[in-house]
PDB file of C-alpha atoms in Angstrom:
ATOM      1  CA  MET A  14       5.531  37.545 -12.157  1.00  0.00           C
ATOM      2  CA  ILE A  15       2.763  35.051 -11.304  1.00  0.00           C
ATOM      3  CA  GLY A  16       3.585  31.360 -11.794  1.00  0.00           C
ATOM      4  CA  ALA A  17       1.846  29.286 -14.280  1.00  0.00           C
ATOM      5  CA  GLN A  18      -1.656  28.180 -13.927  1.00  0.00           C
ATOM      6  CA  THR A  19      -2.804  24.637 -13.835  1.00  0.00           C
ATOM      7  CA  PRO A  20      -4.437  23.886 -17.216  1.00  0.00           C
ATOM      8  CA  LEU A  21      -8.115  23.184 -16.744  1.00  0.00           C
ATOM      9  CA  LYS A  22      -7.861  19.986 -18.879  1.00  0.00           C
ATOM     10  CA  VAL A  23      -5.175  18.558 -16.724  1.00  0.00           C
ATOM     11  CA  SER A  24      -7.308  19.445 -13.557  1.00  0.00           C
ATOM     12  CA  LEU A  25     -10.319  17.671 -15.080  1.00  0.00           C
ATOM     13  CA  VAL A  26      -8.349  14.598 -16.043  1.00  0.00           C
ATOM     14  CA  ALA A  27      -6.631  14.412 -12.642  1.00  0.00           C
ATOM     15  CA  THR A  28      -9.875  14.805 -10.689  1.00  0.00           C
ATOM     16  CA  ALA A  29     -11.380  11.962 -12.705  1.00  0.00           C
ATOM     17  CA  ALA A  30      -8.553   9.680 -12.115  1.00  0.00           C
ATOM     18  CA  SER A  31      -8.662  10.538  -8.341  1.00  0.00           C
ATOM     19  CA  ILE A  32     -12.432   9.794  -8.259  1.00  0.00           C
ATOM     20  CA  VAL A  33     -11.809   6.523 -10.143  1.00  0.00           C
ATOM     21  CA  LEU A  34      -9.128   5.609  -7.488  1.00  0.00           C
ATOM     22  CA  LEU A  35     -11.640   6.241  -4.633  1.00  0.00           C
ATOM     23  CA  VAL A  36     -14.411   4.126  -6.478  1.00  0.00           C
ATOM     24  CA  VAL A  37     -11.911   1.263  -6.990  1.00  0.00           C
ATOM     25  CA  VAL A  38     -10.771   1.263  -3.362  1.00  0.00           C
ATOM     26  CA  PHE A  39     -14.498   1.383  -2.098  1.00  0.00           C
ATOM     27  CA  GLU A  40     -15.307  -1.591  -4.419  1.00  0.00           C
ATOM     28  CA  LEU A  41     -12.246  -3.508  -3.122  1.00  0.00           C
ATOM     29  CA  ILE A  42     -13.503  -2.797   0.445  1.00  0.00           C
ATOM     30  CA  ARG A  43     -17.098  -3.832  -0.449  1.00  0.00           C
ATOM     31  CA  SER A  44     -16.039  -6.984  -2.085  1.00  0.00           C
ATOM     32  CA  ARG A  45     -13.934  -7.801   0.924  1.00  0.00           C
ATOM     33  CA  ARG A  46     -10.692  -7.985  -1.027  1.00  0.00           C
ATOM     34  CA  LEU A  47      -9.080  -5.124   0.855  1.00  0.00           C
ATOM     35  CA  ARG A  48      -9.612  -4.696   4.576  1.00  0.00           C
ATOM     36  CA  GLU A  49     -10.689  -1.313   5.924  1.00  0.00           C
ATOM     37  CA  ARG A  50      -7.576  -0.713   8.130  1.00  0.00           C
ATOM     38  CA  TYR A  51      -5.350  -1.094   5.069  1.00  0.00           C
ATOM     39  CA  ALA A  52      -7.626   0.883   2.881  1.00  0.00           C
ATOM     40  CA  LEU A  53      -7.251   3.981   5.065  1.00  0.00           C
ATOM     41  CA  LEU A  54      -4.097   5.283   3.391  1.00  0.00           C
ATOM     42  CA  TRP A  55      -5.572   4.681  -0.132  1.00  0.00           C
ATOM     43  CA  LEU A  56      -8.770   6.570   0.797  1.00  0.00           C
ATOM     44  CA  LEU A  57      -6.688   9.335   2.209  1.00  0.00           C
ATOM     45  CA  THR A  58      -4.589   9.415  -0.918  1.00  0.00           C
ATOM     46  CA  GLY A  59      -7.630   9.491  -3.185  1.00  0.00           C
ATOM     47  CA  LEU A  60      -9.263  12.316  -1.080  1.00  0.00           C
ATOM     48  CA  VAL A  61      -6.136  14.539  -1.038  1.00  0.00           C
ATOM     49  CA  LEU A  62      -5.802  13.986  -4.815  1.00  0.00           C
ATOM     50  CA  VAL A  63      -9.362  15.052  -5.668  1.00  0.00           C
ATOM     51  CA  VAL A  64      -9.055  18.067  -3.581  1.00  0.00           C
ATOM     52  CA  LEU A  65      -5.780  19.110  -5.029  1.00  0.00           C
ATOM     53  CA  SER A  66      -6.925  18.230  -8.598  1.00  0.00           C
ATOM     54  CA  ALA A  67     -10.316  20.115  -8.271  1.00  0.00           C
ATOM     55  CA  TRP A  68      -8.999  23.039  -6.508  1.00  0.00           C
ATOM     56  CA  ARG A  69      -6.784  24.728  -9.108  1.00  0.00           C
ATOM     57  CA  GLY A  70      -6.022  27.785  -7.085  1.00  0.00           C
ATOM     58  CA  GLY A  71      -5.039  25.727  -4.072  1.00  0.00           C
ATOM     59  CA  LEU A  72      -2.811  23.598  -6.183  1.00  0.00           C
ATOM     60  CA  ASN A  73      -1.095  26.751  -7.665  1.00  0.00           C
ATOM     61  CA  THR A  74      -0.600  28.171  -4.171  1.00  0.00           C
ATOM     62  CA  ILE A  75       0.927  24.920  -2.875  1.00  0.00           C
ATOM     63  CA  ALA A  76       3.086  24.760  -5.898  1.00  0.00           C
ATOM     64  CA  GLY A  77       4.175  28.314  -5.289  1.00  0.00           C
ATOM     65  CA  TRP A  78       5.204  27.354  -1.662  1.00  0.00           C
ATOM     66  CA  PHE A  79       7.589  24.676  -2.865  1.00  0.00           C
ATOM     67  CA  GLY A  80       8.982  26.929  -5.643  1.00  0.00           C
ATOM     68  CA  VAL A  81       7.405  25.060  -8.614  1.00  0.00           C
ATOM     69  CA  ARG A  82       6.756  27.879 -11.060  1.00  0.00           C
ATOM     70  CA  GLY A  83       6.702  26.215 -14.388  1.00  0.00           C
ATOM     71  CA  TYR A  84       4.069  23.417 -14.034  1.00  0.00           C
ATOM     72  CA  PRO A  85       1.881  23.257 -10.855  1.00  0.00           C
ATOM     73  CA  PRO A  86       0.487  19.837 -11.575  1.00  0.00           C
ATOM     74  CA  ALA A  87       3.984  18.404 -10.935  1.00  0.00           C
ATOM     75  CA  VAL A  88       3.049  18.960  -7.181  1.00  0.00           C
ATOM     76  CA  LEU A  89      -0.035  16.798  -7.677  1.00  0.00           C
ATOM     77  CA  PHE A  90       2.313  14.103  -8.947  1.00  0.00           C
ATOM     78  CA  ALA A  91       4.724  14.422  -6.074  1.00  0.00           C
ATOM     79  CA  VAL A  92       1.915  14.360  -3.472  1.00  0.00           C
ATOM     80  CA  GLY A  93       0.482  11.132  -5.019  1.00  0.00           C
ATOM     81  CA  LEU A  94       4.037   9.539  -5.199  1.00  0.00           C
ATOM     82  CA  LEU A  95       4.577  10.612  -1.441  1.00  0.00           C
ATOM     83  CA  PHE A  96       1.318   8.736  -0.432  1.00  0.00           C
ATOM     84  CA  VAL A  97       2.285   5.660  -2.572  1.00  0.00           C
ATOM     85  CA  ILE A  98       5.572   5.542  -0.658  1.00  0.00           C
ATOM     86  CA  LEU A  99       3.751   5.829   2.567  1.00  0.00           C
ATOM     87  CA  VAL A 100       1.361   2.917   1.617  1.00  0.00           C
ATOM     88  CA  LEU A 101       4.334   0.805   0.526  1.00  0.00           C
ATOM     89  CA  LEU A 102       6.145   1.510   3.774  1.00  0.00           C
ATOM     90  CA  HIS A 103       2.950   0.573   5.822  1.00  0.00           C
ATOM     91  CA  TYR A 104       2.586  -2.779   3.781  1.00  0.00           C
ATOM     92  CA  SER A 105       6.240  -3.501   4.299  1.00  0.00           C
ATOM     93  CA  THR A 106       5.748  -3.321   8.055  1.00  0.00           C
ATOM     94  CA  VAL A 107       2.633  -5.530   7.864  1.00  0.00           C
ATOM     95  CA  ILE A 108       4.436  -8.007   5.769  1.00  0.00           C
ATOM     96  CA  SER A 109       7.496  -8.082   8.159  1.00  0.00           C
ATOM     97  CA  ARG A 110       5.040  -8.793  11.159  1.00  0.00           C
ATOM     98  CA  LEU A 111       3.258 -11.392   9.147  1.00  0.00           C
ATOM     99  CA  SER A 112       6.523 -13.170   8.218  1.00  0.00           C
ATOM    100  CA  ASP A 113       7.578 -13.136  11.906  1.00  0.00           C
ATOM    101  CA  GLN A 114       4.239 -14.627  12.914  1.00  0.00           C
ATOM    102  CA  ASN A 115       4.522 -17.291  10.263  1.00  0.00           C
ATOM    103  CA  VAL A 116       7.962 -18.403  11.716  1.00  0.00           C
ATOM    104  CA  VAL A 117       6.391 -18.700  15.085  1.00  0.00           C
ATOM    105  CA  LEU A 118       3.398 -20.569  13.817  1.00  0.00           C
ATOM    106  CA  ALA A 119       5.704 -23.028  12.035  1.00  0.00           C
ATOM    107  CA  GLN A 120       7.721 -23.615  15.143  1.00  0.00           C
ATOM    108  CA  ARG A 121       4.645 -24.279  17.045  1.00  0.00           C
ATOM    109  CA  LEU A 122       3.396 -26.653  14.499  1.00  0.00           C
ATOM    110  CA  ALA A 123       6.487 -28.673  14.633  1.00  0.00           C
ATOM    111  CA  LEU A 124       6.378 -28.814  18.320  1.00  0.00           C
ATOM    112  CA  LEU A 125       2.727 -30.103  18.171  1.00  0.00           C
ATOM    113  CA  GLU A 126       3.605 -32.718  15.567  1.00  0.00           C
ATOM    114  CA  GLU A 127       6.506 -33.830  17.647  1.00  0.00           C
ATOM    115  CA  VAL A 128       4.170 -34.335  20.439  1.00  0.00           C
ATOM    116  CA  LEU A 129       1.675 -36.197  18.555  1.00  0.00           C
ATOM    117  CA  THR A 130       4.144 -38.662  17.010  1.00  0.00           C
ATOM    118  CA  ARG A 131       6.196 -39.111  20.036  1.00  0.00           C
ATOM    119  CA  GLY A 132       3.962 -41.898  21.279  1.00  0.00           C
ATOM    120  CA  ARG A 133       3.966 -44.115  18.156  1.00  0.00           C
ATOM    121  CA  ALA A 134       7.123 -45.956  16.727  1.00  0.00           C
ATOM    122  CA  ASP A 135       5.422 -46.020  13.346  1.00  0.00           C
ATOM    123  CA  GLY A 136       5.246 -42.122  13.240  1.00  0.00           C
ATOM    124  CA  ARG A 137       1.370 -42.162  13.152  1.00  0.00           C
ATOM    125  CA  ALA A 138      -0.515 -39.607  15.220  1.00  0.00           C
ATOM    126  CA  VAL A 139      -1.562 -40.349  18.755  1.00  0.00           C
ATOM    127  CA  PRO A 140      -4.832 -38.709  20.088  1.00  0.00           C
ATOM    128  CA  LEU A 141      -3.907 -36.531  23.135  1.00  0.00           C
ATOM    129  CA  ASP A 142      -5.994 -35.013  25.728  1.00  0.00           C
ATOM    130  CA  ARG A 143      -5.760 -31.348  26.797  1.00  0.00           C
ATOM    131  CA  ALA A 144      -2.686 -32.027  29.005  1.00  0.00           C
ATOM    132  CA  GLY A 145      -0.718 -33.675  26.135  1.00  0.00           C
ATOM    133  CA  GLU A 146      -1.067 -37.048  27.561  1.00  0.00           C
ATOM    134  CA  PRO A 147      -2.129 -39.929  25.140  1.00  0.00           C
ATOM    135  CA  VAL A 148      -5.707 -40.686  25.466  1.00  0.00           C
ATOM    136  CA  ALA A 149      -5.294 -44.404  25.613  1.00  0.00           C
ATOM    137  CA  LYS A 150      -2.721 -44.069  28.271  1.00  0.00           C
ATOM    138  CA  ARG A 151      -4.956 -41.707  30.368  1.00  0.00           C
ATOM    139  CA  ASP A 152      -7.829 -44.049  29.931  1.00  0.00           C
ATOM    140  CA  ALA A 153      -5.807 -47.104  31.157  1.00  0.00           C
ATOM    141  CA  ARG A 154      -4.582 -45.049  34.112  1.00  0.00           C
ATOM    142  CA  LEU A 155      -8.275 -44.043  35.055  1.00  0.00           C
ATOM    143  CA  GLU A 156      -9.485 -47.503  34.787  1.00  0.00           C
ATOM    144  CA  ALA A 157      -6.620 -48.639  37.082  1.00  0.00           C
ATOM    145  CA  GLU A 158      -7.347 -46.053  39.653  1.00  0.00           C
ATOM    146  CA  GLN A 159     -11.027 -47.076  39.741  1.00  0.00           C
ATOM    147  CA  LEU A 160     -10.398 -50.816  40.170  1.00  0.00           C
ATOM    148  CA  PRO A 161     -10.879 -51.859  43.809  1.00  0.00           C
ATOM    149  CA  ARG A 162      -7.635 -52.554  45.650  1.00  0.00           C
ATOM    150  CA  THR A 163      -7.400 -56.069  47.226  1.00  0.00           C
TER     151      THR A 163
END
């Protein structure tokens, strides 16, 4: 017995939804609200869903491979869910890396603020040169070095 066929109406709706997903991703990239490197998984998801939605025979074959006999579009949902999980995993790693970088940046900022306020008792910032020496102290030292010695 051959398994159930994917209904044409389901294929059309799924194909339209997949194309809308691709259009939305391209619009987010175009408007610079989504970076290209982060959009790759979404684009791949949309393309796979378009292919599986439009190619009813392929979806039925893949459903047969996984033993889905009653309703082949369930495989389409499973594939979409798998890609969403991959995207979430990818974003979790990106967020973790950014969180670690924020900690390092906060520590560096605290060190720089300490260096800037160290020279003043009132806590106001002291201009520093590249070596971290207060500019006024450096200028006074340079002037003293240039004075003729008697």
